[in-house]
Amino acid sequence: MTVFIVTSGTFFLVRLLPGNPVDTYIQTQIAQTGISYEAAAAQAKNLFSLDPNAPLISQYGTYMLNMLHGDFGNSALSPGTTVASVIRTYLPWTLFSVGVATVLAFVIGIAAGMLMAYRRETWVDHLLTSIGAFLHAIPNYILAILIVVFLGVKLQWFNLTEARGSYTPGVHPSFSLAFLNDIFYHAMLPILAYTLTTVGSWALVMKSSTVETLGEDYVTVARARGLSDSRIRNGYVGRNAVLPLFSQLAVSLGFVVGGSIFVEKIFGYQGIGFSLFNAVNGRDYAVLQGIFLVVTVSVVVANLLADILYSRLDPRIRVQGKG
Amino acid sequence: MTEATIPVTSIGTTGVSRFAGILRSLRRSPAGFIGFIIVALLVLISAIGPFFTPEIAPNVKEILLPAGSPGHLLGTDNEGKDVLVQMISGGRTVIFVGFVAAAISTALAIVLGSLAAYLGGWVDSVVVTLADVFLTVPQIVLLAVLGAFFKLDSPLLLALLVGGLSWPVLTRAVRAQVFSLKEREFVEAARLLDLGTPRVVFVEILPNMASFILMNFMIGVTNAIYQLVGLYLLGLAPLTGSNWGIMLNRAWIAGAIFNDDSLAWILSPIVAIILLLLGLVMMTRSLEEILNPRLRDR
């Protein structure tokens, strides 16, 4: 449903944008190459997967049909490149870096959050809470710039020029150890930036969730039964405190994917955010349309997955038969 | 999706006395108070500071002076403009857009969320569907696209766009709250008295959520500033005038990070933005603790 509305929305958005891209494209083609209106319109039809002369309704129909087949048309900037291939080249790198960072931040955040809750009102809690609040407040792009300035330029820990791109040019993608190493080298800084910006909020949410769980009756009962501390911590408190966090996982994923436009631009990491920036700057409407749709669909899918995961983990929801 | 449940505290007192109570509690929580001071100071400096600083003018004789140079405490940028003066005047747009955008999205969320919950039926389904769609589309991406294509040279337009896109989260929360509030006796009584929908919703129900809304308003300000500065940094919002985001963009593009002398140029807007956001987050967090007693020490 959401995908349908967004797909339609993109169609009308492109038609509404100032200087309608379809007409602009036809105008410039006529002016530059001197071809007839029909020829230019045919090119535009190929490019945007819509025929500017057809009635709006049938244009809309063709557009939706093409989308269903995964046909997003061709890039306006680099002729001959399909939008689908642009997305295929760039999207995996974003999914990779964002995915690794999300898992890292989630795991570290949960560990830190539990530690904070168990050491409540000690210096460990105060220190970690301050760090968490600090990291939570800083935008990812600011953190990315600070990483570049201090770790890259000042301390020279990372070679910024070499680390640009998603892998070293000339190296062929393969499942070898060397290539994996190369990938991680290039993704390291974006992963660091994403992890640092999200780990704070995970830790803070986990802290309050753990504190809440610690007050539950079943924890008191478990204590009264004389169960070992580690068993209570892992089996009772930890499990139940983590549950509510899973429902937020998908939301955070969508947020990070959106934020990739900043981080990837700053590090020169060639993922979907990077190509989106180029498409916006170059007014490459077809690519823009495609990326927009794919990002939205991936958020929808992530939401769905998180819902399924959540209901599998939380028996209460399973019994109520949600979803 | 699970709805966030935030306990509604102390039904019955008036909005004014509750607001005073919030201020009192804010003073009791040191972090919240420090946050409040930071934000207030930055707002004050941005509001009246520019009246006391010299005009920002390019000066070819004083390009890229390091911090601590005579007459230029934070040095100058690549056009010879004083960094400190730009810092003082650079907060205006950022803070203005942040607050106006948050006000717009909060207002939208209150109206849509409470009407959806109170009226139910098709109004509810339309609002919920709309919110779901907007929630799915990454706002930053949509903002980047729209910001780049429309020439949003007025801060007010920019605030409208940012605010117009960021209402869904709060709308869902308000809707959930009103759902639980509308079953209470005093709302029932008001409805039986036939006071009319606007009166029941806005006079009887909403004041009970004042502090909750205030907290979300501050979260809204934080988000709007995050998005706004990001747009400026990438150069996707018009780079006319001068504010912290534009400073950051120009320093980044000029390669200020590689030049020791111009580090103050790129770091000053960063420090300003971090301070502003940190202050807002600290305020919001201590407010959250006040609102949610379960988070307090037990």
XYZ file of C-alpha atoms in Angstrom:
621
model
C 0.000 0.000 0.000
C 2.686 2.446 1.081
C 4.855 1.409 -1.849
C 1.942 2.045 -4.184
C 1.294 5.521 -2.813
C 4.967 6.422 -2.895
C 5.328 5.178 -6.460
C 2.372 7.282 -7.528
C 3.668 10.175 -5.484
C 7.015 10.086 -7.261
C 5.281 10.120 -10.622
C 3.319 13.249 -9.815
C 6.248 14.818 -7.975
C 8.409 14.609 -11.075
C 5.587 16.173 -13.102
C 5.213 18.944 -10.545
C 8.873 19.864 -10.140
C 9.683 23.326 -11.451
C 10.693 23.230 -15.069
C 9.023 19.885 -15.784
C 11.993 17.612 -16.548
C 10.290 15.915 -19.472
C 9.571 19.166 -21.278
C 12.957 20.616 -20.332
C 14.672 17.563 -21.730
C 12.771 17.801 -25.007
C 13.498 21.534 -25.296
C 17.241 21.116 -24.721
C 17.450 18.195 -27.126
C 15.775 20.251 -29.858
C 17.983 23.249 -29.138
C 21.224 21.295 -28.905
C 20.941 18.663 -31.589
C 18.309 20.233 -33.819
C 16.203 17.080 -33.955
C 12.457 17.217 -34.500
C 9.991 17.363 -31.660
C 8.845 13.804 -32.379
C 12.382 12.419 -32.142
C 13.054 14.307 -28.934
C 9.750 13.155 -27.480
C 10.643 9.573 -28.387
C 13.936 9.946 -26.571
C 12.215 11.416 -23.557
C 9.771 8.543 -23.642
C 12.646 6.097 -23.497
C 14.428 8.075 -20.796
C 11.610 8.628 -18.353
C 9.591 5.581 -19.350
C 6.701 7.845 -20.161
C 5.348 9.338 -23.363
C 4.857 13.086 -22.875
C 2.108 13.226 -25.503
C -0.082 10.483 -24.100
C -2.917 11.434 -21.735
C -1.890 11.662 -18.103
C -3.840 8.559 -17.086
C -2.231 6.290 -19.664
C 1.210 7.803 -18.893
C 0.598 6.911 -15.295
C -0.434 3.373 -16.262
C 2.696 2.787 -18.346
C 4.871 4.189 -15.602
C 3.392 1.881 -12.973
C 3.642 -1.137 -15.294
C 7.297 -0.409 -16.024
C 8.011 -0.004 -12.340
C 6.448 -3.391 -11.662
C 8.883 -4.909 -14.157
C 11.770 -3.151 -12.459
C 12.244 -0.860 -15.459
C 13.194 2.594 -14.184
C 14.283 4.016 -17.535
C 17.721 5.399 -18.363
C 20.004 7.869 -16.678
C 19.806 11.349 -18.154
C 23.417 12.211 -17.320
C 25.216 9.157 -18.615
C 23.359 7.950 -21.712
C 23.083 4.216 -22.109
C 23.145 3.519 -18.380
C 19.916 2.195 -16.998
C 18.722 3.458 -13.646
C 18.455 -0.140 -12.494
C 22.163 -0.687 -13.113
C 23.053 2.518 -11.243
C 21.115 1.246 -8.263
C 22.655 -2.225 -8.553
C 26.164 -0.765 -8.452
C 25.661 1.595 -5.550
C 22.988 0.191 -3.253
C 24.912 -2.905 -1.989
C 27.655 -0.709 -0.545
C 25.213 1.369 1.453
C 23.383 -1.721 2.678
C 26.728 -3.226 3.655
C 28.109 -0.241 5.563
C 24.797 0.742 7.142
C 24.013 -2.861 8.027
C 27.339 -3.546 9.711
C 27.131 -0.259 11.614
C 23.549 -0.885 12.737
C 24.411 -4.318 14.145
C 27.551 -2.954 15.811
C 25.746 -0.001 17.368
C 22.857 -2.189 18.498
C 25.112 -4.728 20.236
C 27.422 -2.171 21.842
C 24.481 0.030 22.820
C 22.677 -2.835 24.547
C 25.785 -3.865 26.466
C 26.455 -0.269 27.529
C 22.802 0.313 28.417
C 22.654 -2.731 30.696
C 25.927 -1.752 32.321
C 24.540 1.732 32.962
C 21.333 0.372 34.454
C 23.169 -2.052 36.736
C 25.686 0.558 37.873
C 23.010 3.201 38.360
C 24.162 6.437 40.000
C 27.824 5.384 39.944
C 30.527 7.188 37.989
C 30.287 4.532 35.242
C 26.623 5.381 34.722
C 27.232 9.127 34.758
C 30.160 8.906 32.367
C 28.411 6.602 29.889
C 25.154 8.559 30.063
C 26.982 11.796 29.276
C 28.853 10.193 26.392
C 25.623 8.673 25.132
C 23.729 11.958 25.300
C 26.636 13.729 23.600
C 26.847 11.235 20.709
C 23.067 11.225 20.393
C 23.009 14.999 19.986
C 25.665 15.261 17.281
C 24.511 14.939 13.660
C 26.242 12.203 11.657
C 27.762 14.644 9.183
C 29.367 16.690 11.965
C 30.845 13.515 13.395
C 32.047 12.531 9.941
C 33.811 15.876 9.523
C 35.390 15.560 12.968
C 36.621 12.055 12.079
C 38.130 13.391 8.876
C 39.775 16.325 10.641
C 41.177 14.495 13.653
C 41.682 10.854 12.653
C 42.455 11.580 9.026
C 44.279 14.875 8.761
C 45.713 15.426 12.229
C 46.606 11.928 13.411
C 47.005 10.449 9.925
C 45.502 7.143 11.075
C 43.566 6.786 7.871
C 44.677 7.607 4.387
C 41.660 9.591 3.268
C 42.465 9.615 -0.436
C 43.047 5.888 -0.591
C 39.919 5.153 1.412
C 37.620 6.980 -1.025
C 35.240 4.873 -3.073
C 33.822 1.569 -1.975
C 36.828 -0.502 -3.065
C 40.216 0.142 -4.668
C 39.825 0.743 -8.408
C 41.190 -2.096 -10.494
C 40.594 -4.709 -7.836
C 38.078 -7.241 -9.045
C 35.250 -8.041 -6.666
C 35.651 -11.611 -5.484
C 35.208 -13.645 -2.366
C 38.887 -13.571 -1.505
C 40.257 -12.474 1.834
C 42.200 -9.678 0.200
C 39.058 -8.214 -1.333
C 37.122 -8.459 1.923
C 39.971 -6.665 3.604
C 39.859 -3.974 0.943
C 36.107 -3.532 1.348
C 36.401 -3.097 5.075
C 39.234 -0.639 4.677
C 37.054 1.565 2.510
C 33.911 1.158 4.590
C 35.661 1.667 7.917
C 35.131 5.415 8.248
C 31.453 5.454 7.237
C 30.818 2.517 9.573
C 32.605 4.363 12.369
C 30.499 7.472 11.755
C 27.166 5.596 11.637
C 28.026 3.500 14.694
C 29.064 6.471 16.802
C 25.962 8.492 15.904
C 23.488 5.715 16.707
C 25.148 3.891 19.597
C 24.305 6.671 22.061
C 20.552 6.493 21.575
C 20.571 2.671 21.731
C 22.452 2.789 25.019
C 20.069 5.366 26.510
C 16.952 3.505 25.385
C 18.364 0.211 26.662
C 19.202 1.820 29.982
C 15.661 3.017 30.614
C 14.211 -0.256 29.369
C 16.462 -2.222 31.734
C 15.660 0.024 34.674
C 11.981 -0.524 33.970
C 12.420 -4.288 33.718
C 14.410 -4.426 36.954
C 11.332 -3.177 38.787
C 9.070 -5.940 37.414
C 7.631 -8.493 39.814
C 9.103 -11.511 38.068
C 12.598 -10.142 38.663
C 11.852 -9.774 42.364
C 10.464 -13.321 42.402
C 13.553 -14.630 40.608
C 15.718 -12.941 43.218
C 13.629 -14.405 46.016
C 14.074 -17.846 44.505
C 17.803 -17.310 44.927
C 18.682 -17.597 41.236
C 22.223 -16.565 40.390
C 22.810 -12.959 39.410
C 24.107 -13.838 35.972
C 21.069 -15.999 35.282
C 18.722 -13.186 36.280
C 20.723 -10.707 34.252
C 20.825 -12.714 31.043
C 17.725 -14.850 31.223
C 15.243 -12.446 32.757
C 16.260 -8.806 32.613
C 18.328 -8.741 29.432
C 15.881 -10.639 27.267
C 12.862 -8.676 28.306
C 14.579 -5.318 28.204
C 15.851 -5.858 24.657
C 12.460 -6.793 23.209
C 10.985 -3.298 22.864
C 14.153 -2.163 21.094
C 13.617 -4.458 18.133
C 10.564 -2.533 17.058
C 12.772 0.549 16.743
C 15.401 -1.204 14.688
C 13.602 -0.656 11.395
C 12.938 3.006 12.081
C 16.606 3.565 12.836
C 17.581 1.734 9.664
C 15.464 4.043 7.565
C 16.970 7.022 9.293
C 20.530 5.863 8.703
C 19.880 5.104 5.037
C 18.505 8.635 4.654
C 21.528 10.027 6.470
C 23.875 8.181 4.140
C 23.626 11.083 1.699
C 25.675 13.199 4.135
C 28.147 10.598 5.348
C 28.882 9.117 1.944
C 29.404 12.538 0.443
C 31.877 13.529 3.151
C 33.932 10.331 2.954
C 33.529 9.929 -0.788
C 32.112 6.455 -0.183
C 30.305 5.413 -3.343
C 26.988 4.142 -2.099
C 23.412 5.086 -2.853
C 23.610 8.357 -0.907
C 26.585 9.434 -2.976
C 24.821 8.672 -6.252
C 21.686 10.370 -4.966
C 23.677 13.529 -4.283
C 25.098 13.421 -7.802
C 21.627 12.867 -9.253
C 20.216 15.830 -7.322
C 23.080 18.063 -8.347
C 23.004 16.967 -11.964
C 19.191 17.085 -12.136
C 19.165 13.453 -13.214
C 15.455 12.955 -12.723
C 15.254 9.354 -13.853
C 17.967 8.215 -11.454
C 16.448 10.340 -8.714
C 13.069 8.722 -9.201
C 14.587 5.252 -9.097
C 16.725 5.796 -6.008
C 13.882 7.478 -4.198
C 11.682 4.482 -4.809
C 14.297 1.909 -3.904
C 15.195 3.658 -0.648
C 11.519 3.814 0.292
C 10.916 0.190 -0.599
C 13.920 -0.889 1.444
C 12.559 1.009 4.445
C 9.192 -0.699 4.015
C 10.892 -4.105 3.772
C 13.017 -3.326 6.837
C 9.869 -2.389 8.754
C 8.247 -5.644 7.755
C 11.294 -7.688 8.737
C 11.539 -5.947 12.100
C 7.845 -6.618 12.733
C 8.297 -10.313 11.935
C 11.446 -10.501 14.033
C 9.714 -8.740 16.905
C 6.713 -11.034 16.877
C 8.993 -14.080 16.777
C 10.916 -12.837 19.778
C 7.991 -11.636 21.851
C 5.540 -14.472 22.540
C 2.929 -12.080 23.888
C 2.460 -10.576 20.472
C 2.438 -13.958 18.777
C -0.408 -15.126 20.969
C -2.423 -12.010 20.251
C -2.004 -12.817 16.587
C -0.692 -9.495 15.373
C 0.192 -9.147 11.700
C 4.375 -0.961 14.900
C 3.901 -0.426 18.571
C 2.624 2.867 19.810
C 4.700 4.653 22.372
C 2.836 4.945 25.622
C 3.617 7.951 27.698
C 1.779 8.220 30.976
C -0.277 11.360 31.280
C 0.480 13.002 34.571
C -1.741 15.013 36.851
C -4.973 15.489 34.989
C -6.912 18.529 36.046
C -4.384 21.265 36.751
C -4.253 24.149 34.330
C -1.643 24.436 31.588
C -0.044 27.492 33.142
C 0.656 25.983 36.516
C 1.986 22.857 34.880
C 4.364 24.923 32.773
C 5.644 26.646 35.916
C 6.051 23.196 37.435
C 8.124 22.080 34.483
C 10.389 25.091 34.844
C 10.796 24.354 38.533
C 11.689 20.727 37.845
C 14.057 21.786 35.071
C 15.926 23.846 37.621
C 16.135 20.857 39.920
C 17.757 18.677 37.251
C 21.264 20.047 36.702
C 21.635 18.672 33.151
C 18.335 20.166 32.082
C 19.220 23.498 33.616
C 22.632 23.625 31.909
C 20.924 22.756 28.635
C 18.428 25.532 29.141
C 21.217 28.048 29.863
C 23.173 27.012 26.760
C 20.152 27.327 24.476
C 19.056 30.622 26.029
C 22.552 32.081 25.661
C 22.857 31.014 22.021
C 19.411 32.416 21.212
C 20.273 35.679 22.953
C 23.643 36.041 21.205
C 22.104 35.296 17.811
C 19.204 37.664 18.411
C 21.028 40.755 19.617
C 24.683 39.994 18.853
C 24.592 41.147 15.216
C 23.658 44.673 16.345
C 27.023 45.048 18.063
C 29.327 43.472 15.488
C 30.872 45.163 12.462
C 29.569 44.447 8.980
C 30.733 41.145 7.456
C 32.841 42.312 4.555
C 35.364 40.526 2.343
C 38.905 41.826 2.764
C 41.516 40.610 0.290
C 44.380 41.775 2.506
C 43.408 39.510 5.390
C 42.721 36.112 3.862
C 42.884 32.918 5.968
C 44.348 34.464 9.100
C 44.810 31.933 11.900
C 42.846 32.135 15.125
C 44.267 34.652 17.609
C 45.332 37.163 14.984
C 45.069 40.794 16.126
C 41.526 41.995 15.563
C 40.341 38.550 14.504
C 39.968 36.293 17.506
C 38.946 33.281 15.436
C 40.825 34.266 12.295
C 39.327 34.922 8.883
C 37.967 32.802 6.047
C 39.154 32.551 2.451
C 37.517 35.872 1.568
C 39.006 37.667 4.555
C 35.715 37.751 6.479
C 36.008 37.606 10.246
C 34.992 34.188 11.574
C 33.839 35.383 14.999
C 31.492 37.955 13.493
C 30.048 35.297 11.174
C 29.619 33.009 14.177
C 27.610 35.592 16.081
C 25.280 36.410 13.219
C 25.226 32.844 11.871
C 22.838 31.444 14.451
C 19.849 33.531 13.427
C 18.616 31.565 10.433
C 19.446 28.195 11.975
C 17.576 28.884 15.206
C 14.701 30.671 13.465
C 14.115 27.894 10.946
C 14.480 25.263 13.663
C 11.827 26.809 15.898
C 9.388 27.811 13.151
C 9.649 24.405 11.469
C 9.066 22.647 14.770
C 6.105 24.936 15.507
C 4.580 24.111 12.116
C 5.026 20.363 12.456
C 3.823 20.383 16.077
C 0.703 22.337 15.131
C 0.013 19.973 12.225
C 0.556 16.952 14.441
C -1.765 18.248 17.165
C -4.586 19.093 14.792
C -4.305 15.948 12.674
C -3.570 13.562 15.528
C -6.299 14.728 17.873
C -8.949 15.014 15.177
C -8.073 11.544 13.872
C -8.441 10.014 17.309
C -11.494 12.015 18.323
C -13.490 11.734 15.126
C -12.290 8.248 14.157
C -13.781 6.667 11.028
C -12.478 7.734 7.639
C -10.685 10.797 9.046
C -8.628 8.472 11.197
C -7.749 6.100 8.377
C -6.769 8.918 6.031
C -4.495 10.539 8.615
C -2.917 7.237 9.637
C -2.245 6.196 6.048
C -0.799 9.602 5.223
C 1.414 9.520 8.302
C 2.620 6.022 7.431
C 3.576 7.095 3.930
C 5.464 10.167 5.116
C 7.100 8.102 7.824
C 8.426 5.636 5.274
C 9.893 8.136 2.855
C 13.257 9.231 4.236
C 12.668 12.916 4.945
C 16.232 13.959 4.281
C 16.099 12.472 0.811
C 12.821 14.192 -0.013
C 14.113 17.444 1.480
C 17.303 17.231 -0.528
C 15.337 16.748 -3.735
C 12.796 19.489 -3.054
C 15.379 21.851 -1.581
C 17.562 21.548 -4.636
C 14.796 22.116 -7.154
C 12.828 24.904 -5.557
C 14.840 27.993 -4.810
C 14.060 28.342 -1.123
C 15.942 31.541 -0.477
C 13.614 32.701 2.280
C 14.159 31.065 5.669
C 10.396 31.014 6.185
C 9.851 28.852 3.088
C 12.608 26.528 4.223
C 10.961 26.254 7.637
C 7.620 25.521 5.971
C 9.147 22.719 3.937
C 11.049 21.172 6.850
C 8.057 21.491 9.161
C 5.609 20.266 6.542
C 7.519 17.023 6.190
C 8.178 16.130 9.805
C 4.742 15.913 11.434
C 4.008 12.152 11.222
C 5.863 10.827 14.289
C 4.220 13.245 16.681
C 0.853 12.841 14.962
C 0.842 9.149 15.804
C 1.844 9.838 19.395
C -0.824 12.532 19.835
C -3.396 10.219 18.305
C -2.517 7.464 20.772
C -2.762 9.895 23.688
C -6.084 11.368 22.656
C -7.447 7.855 22.202
C -6.844 7.143 25.867
C -7.883 10.616 27.048
C -11.201 10.699 25.247
C -12.509 7.844 27.385
C -12.002 9.812 30.612
C -14.990 11.086 32.557
C -14.363 14.800 32.114
C -14.226 14.419 28.338
C -17.375 12.343 28.478
C -19.009 15.102 30.501
C -17.922 17.795 28.061
C -19.279 15.778 25.186
C -22.625 15.295 26.922
C -22.803 19.052 27.484
C -22.578 19.321 23.701
C -19.688 21.779 23.725
C -18.738 21.075 20.104
C -15.797 19.148 18.718
C -13.236 22.005 18.551
C -13.955 23.014 22.136
C -13.771 19.467 23.502
C -10.574 18.650 21.629
C -8.651 21.884 22.061
C -9.901 23.123 25.433
C -10.672 19.934 27.330
C -8.289 17.314 25.957
C -5.168 19.076 24.688
C -4.140 21.023 27.828
C -3.604 17.655 29.505
C -0.860 16.931 27.028
C 0.902 20.291 27.264
C 4.191 19.053 28.701
C 4.236 16.060 26.387
C 3.770 18.371 23.424
C 6.434 20.774 24.684
C 8.918 17.908 24.855
C 8.110 16.834 21.326
C 8.381 20.405 20.145
C 11.984 20.464 21.354
C 12.701 17.165 19.639
C 11.220 18.774 16.531
C 13.580 21.747 16.829
C 16.554 19.391 17.109
C 15.499 17.430 14.030
C 14.800 20.522 11.969
C 18.242 21.942 12.759
C 19.842 18.619 11.908
C 18.164 18.575 8.504
C 18.673 22.248 7.782
C 22.400 22.324 8.523
C 22.824 19.086 6.547
C 21.174 20.680 3.510
C 23.433 23.719 3.768
C 26.502 21.552 4.235
C 25.841 19.704 0.987
C 24.984 22.960 -0.726
C 21.432 21.789 -1.447
C 19.864 24.853 0.151
C 20.554 28.296 -1.365
C 23.890 29.596 -0.113
C 22.951 33.246 0.182
C 23.695 35.219 3.309
C 25.642 33.648 6.107
C 24.805 31.108 8.774
C 26.531 28.217 10.526
C 25.533 25.728 7.847
C 26.784 27.912 5.013
C 30.037 28.591 6.894
C 30.536 24.866 7.243
C 29.826 24.291 3.583
C 32.276 26.976 2.429
C 35.012 25.884 4.830
C 34.609 22.248 3.775
C 34.704 23.042 0.063
C 37.698 25.354 0.499
C 39.584 22.482 2.158
C 39.934 24.251 5.481
C 40.548 20.890 7.164
C 43.943 20.580 5.503
C 45.144 23.986 6.583
C 46.164 24.414 10.210
C 45.576 28.167 10.036
C 41.943 27.816 9.038
C 40.950 25.062 11.455
C 39.138 27.601 13.632
C 37.084 28.564 10.582
C 35.616 25.064 10.156
C 35.553 24.138 13.832
C 33.662 27.211 15.068
C 30.371 26.479 13.291
C 30.753 22.836 14.346
C 31.139 23.832 17.980
C 28.179 26.204 17.755
C 25.900 23.579 16.202
C 26.976 20.901 18.683
C 26.372 23.263 21.620
C 22.909 24.196 20.361
C 21.848 20.599 19.737
C 23.421 19.363 22.960
C 21.594 22.041 24.941
C 18.282 21.107 23.326
C 18.807 17.376 23.886
C 19.781 17.904 27.534
C 16.640 19.946 28.096
C 14.475 17.374 26.373
C 15.971 14.477 28.276
C 15.428 15.972 31.695
C 11.906 16.921 30.680
C 11.361 13.319 29.650
C 12.483 12.176 33.081
C 10.031 14.555 34.700
C 7.216 13.325 32.481
C 8.015 9.657 32.887
C 8.361 8.995 36.608
C 9.284 5.396 35.891
C 12.635 6.630 34.596
C 13.360 8.323 37.893
C 15.359 6.649 40.622
C 13.761 3.685 42.167
